[in-house]
Amino acid sequence: MQDNVQEVTGDIIEKANSILDYTIHFSNEISVSLRGLLYIIFALFLTSILLKLIRRIVTKKLPENDKHKFGTVFSYLRWFVYLIIFLVAMHVSGVNVTAVFAASAALLIGVGLALQTLFQDILSGIFILVDQSVHVGDIIELEGKVGRVLEIRLRTTRAVTIDNKVLVIPNHLYLTNILFNWTENGIETRESVTVGVAYGSDVDLVKQILLDTAKNHRKILKRPEPNVLFTDFADSSLNFKLVFSLNDSFETRFVQSDLRFEINKKFKEHNISIPYPQRDVHVYSNTQPLV
């Protein structure tokens, strides 16, 4: 009885081995057995468990903000680890990895060219997260566009503009363009309004009107106090700049518009004129006699 059981067991093992040794041929040089395929699947499965464990251990004591940053970076590194493990598992299971690369060389070149910008974006995203030059909530200006940062990902940064439009910014633009971070030194920003008055105007009165207009606006900060600069003796006007502080740069153009309306009103009340550009025109007449 025991001999029969051993014989049946041996047959089962032999059949199982024959099934596992079944080889799938993709070409003359590239082939993989079912045993090797199962080995590759098991290696990827084990890698997935280990990566989850590592992520849980590393992020256990990190602050919530750092957890999000680490998770973003880790999500991309994970796929890189999967690729390495996949190639190693293929090599160990007997697959000719060199032949695979040779057969797909043209495809890999095309994919590499297509992913060039993607990798630039990812590397730039890593630099942004590590360097912390831009944070969520910052107001940035890039290529003439201004927006408040909503989310920083490895490939793109999302920001909302003053017009409530969402900007999706590829991260590589941070490395190839000059970035203005309006709120790097805090949420307060210095803004200004320029105005020109006619020659002969009472400059002290102009200064007082500009200061009173700024101090009476509810969105302009009291500290630091608004200030007026006499900037230039221009061709047709005396130029002044009203400088003030805001704690929300998104309100700048609306505050500037309010100030211009009020300044124009006050100037009219005090007979202060804003001059038109003046040009001297010289007319010469030709008095030579006709022949």
Coordinates of C-alpha atoms in Angstrom, one line a residue:
M1 CA 0.0 0.0 0.0
Q2 CA 2.8 2.4 0.9
D3 CA 4.6 1.6 -2.4
N4 CA 1.4 2.5 -4.3
V5 CA 1.2 5.8 -2.5
Q6 CA 4.8 6.6 -3.2
E7 CA 4.3 5.7 -6.8
V8 CA 1.2 8.0 -7.1
T9 CA 3.1 10.8 -5.3
G10 CA 6.0 10.4 -7.6
D11 CA 3.7 10.5 -10.7
I12 CA 2.1 13.7 -9.4
I13 CA 5.4 15.3 -8.7
E14 CA 6.7 14.3 -12.1
K15 CA 3.6 15.7 -13.9
A16 CA 3.8 18.9 -11.9
N17 CA 7.5 19.3 -12.8
S18 CA 6.7 18.6 -16.4
I19 CA 4.0 21.3 -16.3
L20 CA 6.3 23.8 -14.6
D21 CA 9.1 23.0 -17.0
Y22 CA 6.8 23.9 -19.9
T23 CA 8.6 26.7 -21.8
I24 CA 7.0 29.6 -23.7
H25 CA 9.1 30.6 -26.6
F26 CA 8.9 34.2 -27.7
S27 CA 11.7 33.9 -30.2
N28 CA 14.8 31.7 -30.8
E29 CA 16.7 33.5 -28.0
I30 CA 13.9 34.6 -25.6
S31 CA 11.9 32.0 -23.7
V32 CA 10.6 31.5 -20.2
S33 CA 9.3 28.4 -18.3
L34 CA 6.1 28.4 -16.2
R35 CA 8.4 27.8 -13.2
G36 CA 10.4 30.9 -14.0
L37 CA 7.2 32.9 -14.6
L38 CA 5.9 31.8 -11.1
Y39 CA 9.2 32.8 -9.6
I40 CA 9.0 36.3 -11.2
I41 CA 5.4 36.7 -9.8
F42 CA 6.5 35.5 -6.4
A43 CA 9.5 37.9 -6.3
L44 CA 7.3 40.9 -7.2
F45 CA 4.7 39.9 -4.6
L46 CA 7.4 39.6 -1.9
T47 CA 8.9 42.9 -3.0
S48 CA 5.4 44.6 -2.7
I49 CA 5.1 43.3 0.9
L50 CA 8.6 44.5 1.9
L51 CA 8.0 47.9 0.3
K52 CA 4.8 48.4 2.2
L53 CA 6.5 47.4 5.4
I54 CA 9.4 49.8 4.8
R55 CA 7.0 52.6 4.1
R56 CA 5.0 51.9 7.3
I57 CA 8.2 51.9 9.4
V58 CA 9.7 55.0 7.9
T59 CA 6.5 57.1 8.0
K60 CA 5.5 56.0 11.5
K61 CA 7.1 58.9 13.3
L62 CA 7.1 61.5 10.5
P63 CA 5.0 64.6 10.7
E64 CA 1.8 64.6 8.6
N65 CA 3.2 67.0 6.0
D66 CA 6.4 65.0 5.7
K67 CA 4.4 61.8 5.3
H68 CA 2.7 63.2 2.3
K69 CA 6.0 64.3 0.7
F70 CA 7.7 60.9 1.4
G71 CA 4.7 59.1 0.0
T72 CA 4.9 61.0 -3.2
V73 CA 8.6 60.3 -3.7
F74 CA 8.2 56.7 -2.5
S75 CA 5.4 56.0 -5.0
Y76 CA 7.9 56.7 -7.9
L77 CA 10.8 54.9 -6.3
R78 CA 8.6 51.9 -5.8
W79 CA 8.2 51.4 -9.6
F80 CA 12.0 51.7 -10.1
V81 CA 12.5 49.0 -7.5
Y82 CA 9.9 46.8 -9.2
L83 CA 11.7 47.2 -12.5
I84 CA 15.1 46.1 -10.9
I85 CA 13.5 43.1 -9.1
F86 CA 11.7 42.1 -12.3
L87 CA 14.9 42.1 -14.4
V88 CA 16.9 40.3 -11.7
A89 CA 14.1 37.7 -11.3
M90 CA 14.0 37.2 -15.1
H91 CA 17.8 36.6 -15.2
V92 CA 17.7 34.2 -12.2
S93 CA 14.8 32.2 -13.8
G94 CA 16.8 31.7 -17.0
V95 CA 15.5 34.4 -19.3
N96 CA 18.1 35.9 -21.6
V97 CA 17.7 39.5 -20.4
T98 CA 20.4 40.7 -22.9
A99 CA 18.3 39.3 -25.8
V100 CA 15.2 41.0 -24.4
F101 CA 17.0 44.3 -24.4
A102 CA 18.4 43.7 -27.9
A103 CA 15.0 42.8 -29.3
S104 CA 13.3 45.8 -27.8
A105 CA 16.2 48.3 -28.4
A106 CA 14.2 50.4 -30.9
L107 CA 11.2 50.4 -28.7
L108 CA 13.2 51.4 -25.6
I109 CA 14.8 54.3 -27.5
G110 CA 11.4 55.6 -28.6
V111 CA 10.1 55.3 -25.0
G112 CA 13.2 56.9 -23.6
L113 CA 12.8 59.9 -25.9
A114 CA 9.1 60.1 -25.0
L115 CA 9.8 59.9 -21.3
Q116 CA 12.7 62.4 -21.3
T117 CA 10.5 65.3 -20.2
L118 CA 8.6 63.1 -17.8
F119 CA 11.9 62.2 -16.0
Q120 CA 12.9 65.9 -16.0
D121 CA 9.6 66.7 -14.3
I122 CA 10.0 64.0 -11.7
L123 CA 13.6 65.0 -10.8
S124 CA 12.5 68.6 -10.6
G125 CA 9.6 67.5 -8.3
I126 CA 12.1 65.7 -6.0
F127 CA 14.3 68.9 -5.9
I128 CA 11.2 71.0 -5.0
L129 CA 10.1 68.6 -2.2
V130 CA 13.6 68.3 -0.8
D131 CA 14.7 72.0 -1.2
Q132 CA 11.3 73.3 -0.1
S133 CA 11.6 76.4 -2.2
V134 CA 7.9 76.2 -2.9
H135 CA 5.2 75.3 -0.4
V136 CA 1.4 74.7 -0.6
G137 CA -0.2 78.1 -0.1
D138 CA 2.6 80.1 -1.6
I139 CA 1.8 82.7 -4.3
I140 CA 4.2 82.2 -7.2
E141 CA 4.8 83.9 -10.5
L142 CA 6.2 81.9 -13.4
E143 CA 6.3 83.0 -17.0
G144 CA 4.1 86.0 -16.2
K145 CA 1.4 83.8 -14.6
V146 CA 0.5 84.2 -11.0
G147 CA -1.1 81.5 -8.9
R148 CA -1.5 80.2 -5.4
V149 CA -0.1 76.7 -5.0
L150 CA -2.7 74.1 -4.3
E151 CA -0.7 70.8 -4.6
I152 CA 2.9 69.8 -5.3
R153 CA 3.3 66.5 -7.1
L154 CA 6.4 64.9 -8.5
R155 CA 5.5 65.6 -12.1
T156 CA 3.3 68.7 -11.9
T157 CA 2.4 71.6 -9.5
R158 CA -1.3 72.8 -9.4
A159 CA -2.0 76.4 -8.7
V160 CA -5.1 78.5 -8.9
T161 CA -4.9 82.0 -10.5
I162 CA -6.6 85.2 -9.4
D163 CA -9.3 84.5 -12.0
N164 CA -10.0 81.1 -10.3
K165 CA -8.4 79.2 -13.1
V166 CA -6.2 76.2 -12.4
L167 CA -2.6 76.2 -13.7
V168 CA -1.0 72.8 -14.1
I169 CA 2.7 73.6 -14.2
P170 CA 5.2 70.9 -15.3
N171 CA 7.9 70.9 -12.7
H172 CA 10.8 71.1 -15.1
L173 CA 9.8 74.7 -15.7
Y174 CA 11.1 75.5 -12.2
L175 CA 14.7 74.6 -13.4
T176 CA 14.5 76.4 -16.8
N177 CA 12.8 79.6 -15.8
I178 CA 13.0 82.3 -13.1
L179 CA 10.5 81.7 -10.4
F180 CA 9.1 84.5 -8.2
N181 CA 7.8 83.4 -4.8
W182 CA 5.8 86.3 -3.6
T183 CA 5.3 84.8 -0.1
E184 CA 8.7 83.3 0.6
N185 CA 9.4 85.9 3.3
G186 CA 5.8 85.8 4.6
I187 CA 2.3 86.5 3.5
E188 CA 2.8 90.3 3.5
T189 CA 3.8 91.9 0.2
R190 CA 4.6 95.5 -0.8
E191 CA 2.5 96.8 -3.6
S192 CA 2.3 100.2 -5.3
V193 CA 0.2 102.6 -7.4
T194 CA 1.9 105.3 -9.6
V195 CA 0.4 108.6 -10.6
G196 CA 1.6 111.8 -12.4
V197 CA 0.4 115.3 -11.7
A198 CA 0.8 118.5 -13.6
Y199 CA 3.8 120.8 -13.1
G200 CA 2.9 123.5 -10.6
S201 CA 0.7 121.2 -8.4
D202 CA 1.1 121.4 -4.6
V203 CA 3.3 118.3 -4.1
D204 CA 2.7 118.3 -0.3
L205 CA -1.1 118.2 -0.9
V206 CA -0.6 115.4 -3.4
K207 CA 1.4 113.4 -0.9
Q208 CA -1.2 113.9 1.8
I209 CA -4.1 112.8 -0.5
L210 CA -2.2 109.6 -1.5
L211 CA -1.4 108.8 2.1
D212 CA -5.0 109.4 3.3
T213 CA -6.4 107.3 0.5
A214 CA -4.2 104.4 1.4
K215 CA -4.8 104.7 5.2
N216 CA -8.6 104.7 4.7
H217 CA -8.6 101.4 2.7
R218 CA -9.7 98.6 4.9
K219 CA -7.5 95.9 3.2
I220 CA -4.2 97.9 3.4
L221 CA -2.1 97.2 6.5
K222 CA -1.6 99.9 9.1
R223 CA 1.9 98.5 9.8
P224 CA 4.2 99.1 8.0
E225 CA 2.6 102.4 7.2
P226 CA 2.0 103.4 3.6
N227 CA 4.5 105.7 2.1
V228 CA 4.8 108.1 -0.9
L229 CA 7.8 108.4 -3.1
F230 CA 8.5 111.4 -5.4
T231 CA 9.9 109.3 -8.3
D232 CA 10.7 111.6 -11.2
F233 CA 10.4 115.0 -12.9
A234 CA 9.0 113.6 -16.2
D235 CA 8.5 115.3 -19.5
S236 CA 5.0 116.4 -18.8
S237 CA 4.3 115.4 -15.2
L238 CA 5.6 115.1 -11.6
N239 CA 5.5 111.3 -10.9
F240 CA 4.7 109.8 -7.5
K241 CA 4.5 106.2 -6.2
L242 CA 2.1 105.2 -3.4
V243 CA 3.6 102.2 -1.6
F244 CA 1.5 100.0 0.7
S245 CA 1.4 96.5 2.3
L246 CA -1.2 93.7 1.9
N247 CA -1.5 90.4 3.5
D248 CA -3.2 88.8 0.5
S249 CA -1.4 89.4 -2.8
F250 CA -4.5 88.0 -4.7
E251 CA -6.3 91.2 -3.8
T252 CA -3.6 93.5 -5.3
R253 CA -5.3 94.5 -8.5
F254 CA -8.7 95.1 -6.8
V255 CA -7.0 97.3 -4.1
Q256 CA -5.1 99.2 -6.8
S257 CA -8.3 99.8 -8.7
D258 CA -10.0 101.1 -5.6
L259 CA -7.1 103.5 -4.9
R260 CA -7.1 104.8 -8.4
F261 CA -10.8 105.6 -8.3
E262 CA -10.4 107.4 -4.9
I263 CA -7.3 109.3 -6.0
N264 CA -9.0 110.5 -9.2
K265 CA -11.9 111.7 -7.1
K266 CA -9.8 113.5 -4.6
F267 CA -7.7 115.1 -7.2
K268 CA -10.8 116.5 -8.9
E269 CA -12.0 117.9 -5.5
H270 CA -8.7 119.7 -5.0
N271 CA -8.2 120.8 -8.6
I272 CA -5.1 118.7 -9.1
S273 CA -4.9 117.7 -12.7
I274 CA -3.3 114.6 -14.2
P275 CA -1.8 115.9 -17.5
Y276 CA -1.9 114.5 -20.9
P277 CA 1.5 113.7 -22.6
Q278 CA 2.8 116.9 -24.2
R279 CA 4.8 117.1 -27.4
D280 CA 6.3 120.1 -29.2
V281 CA 5.4 120.2 -32.9
H282 CA 7.6 122.3 -35.2
V283 CA 6.1 123.2 -38.6
Y284 CA 8.5 124.4 -41.4
S285 CA 7.3 126.0 -44.6
N286 CA 9.1 125.8 -47.9
T287 CA 9.4 129.3 -49.3
Q288 CA 11.6 128.5 -52.2
P289 CA 10.2 129.8 -55.5
L290 CA 8.9 127.3 -58.0
V291 CA 11.0 127.2 -61.2

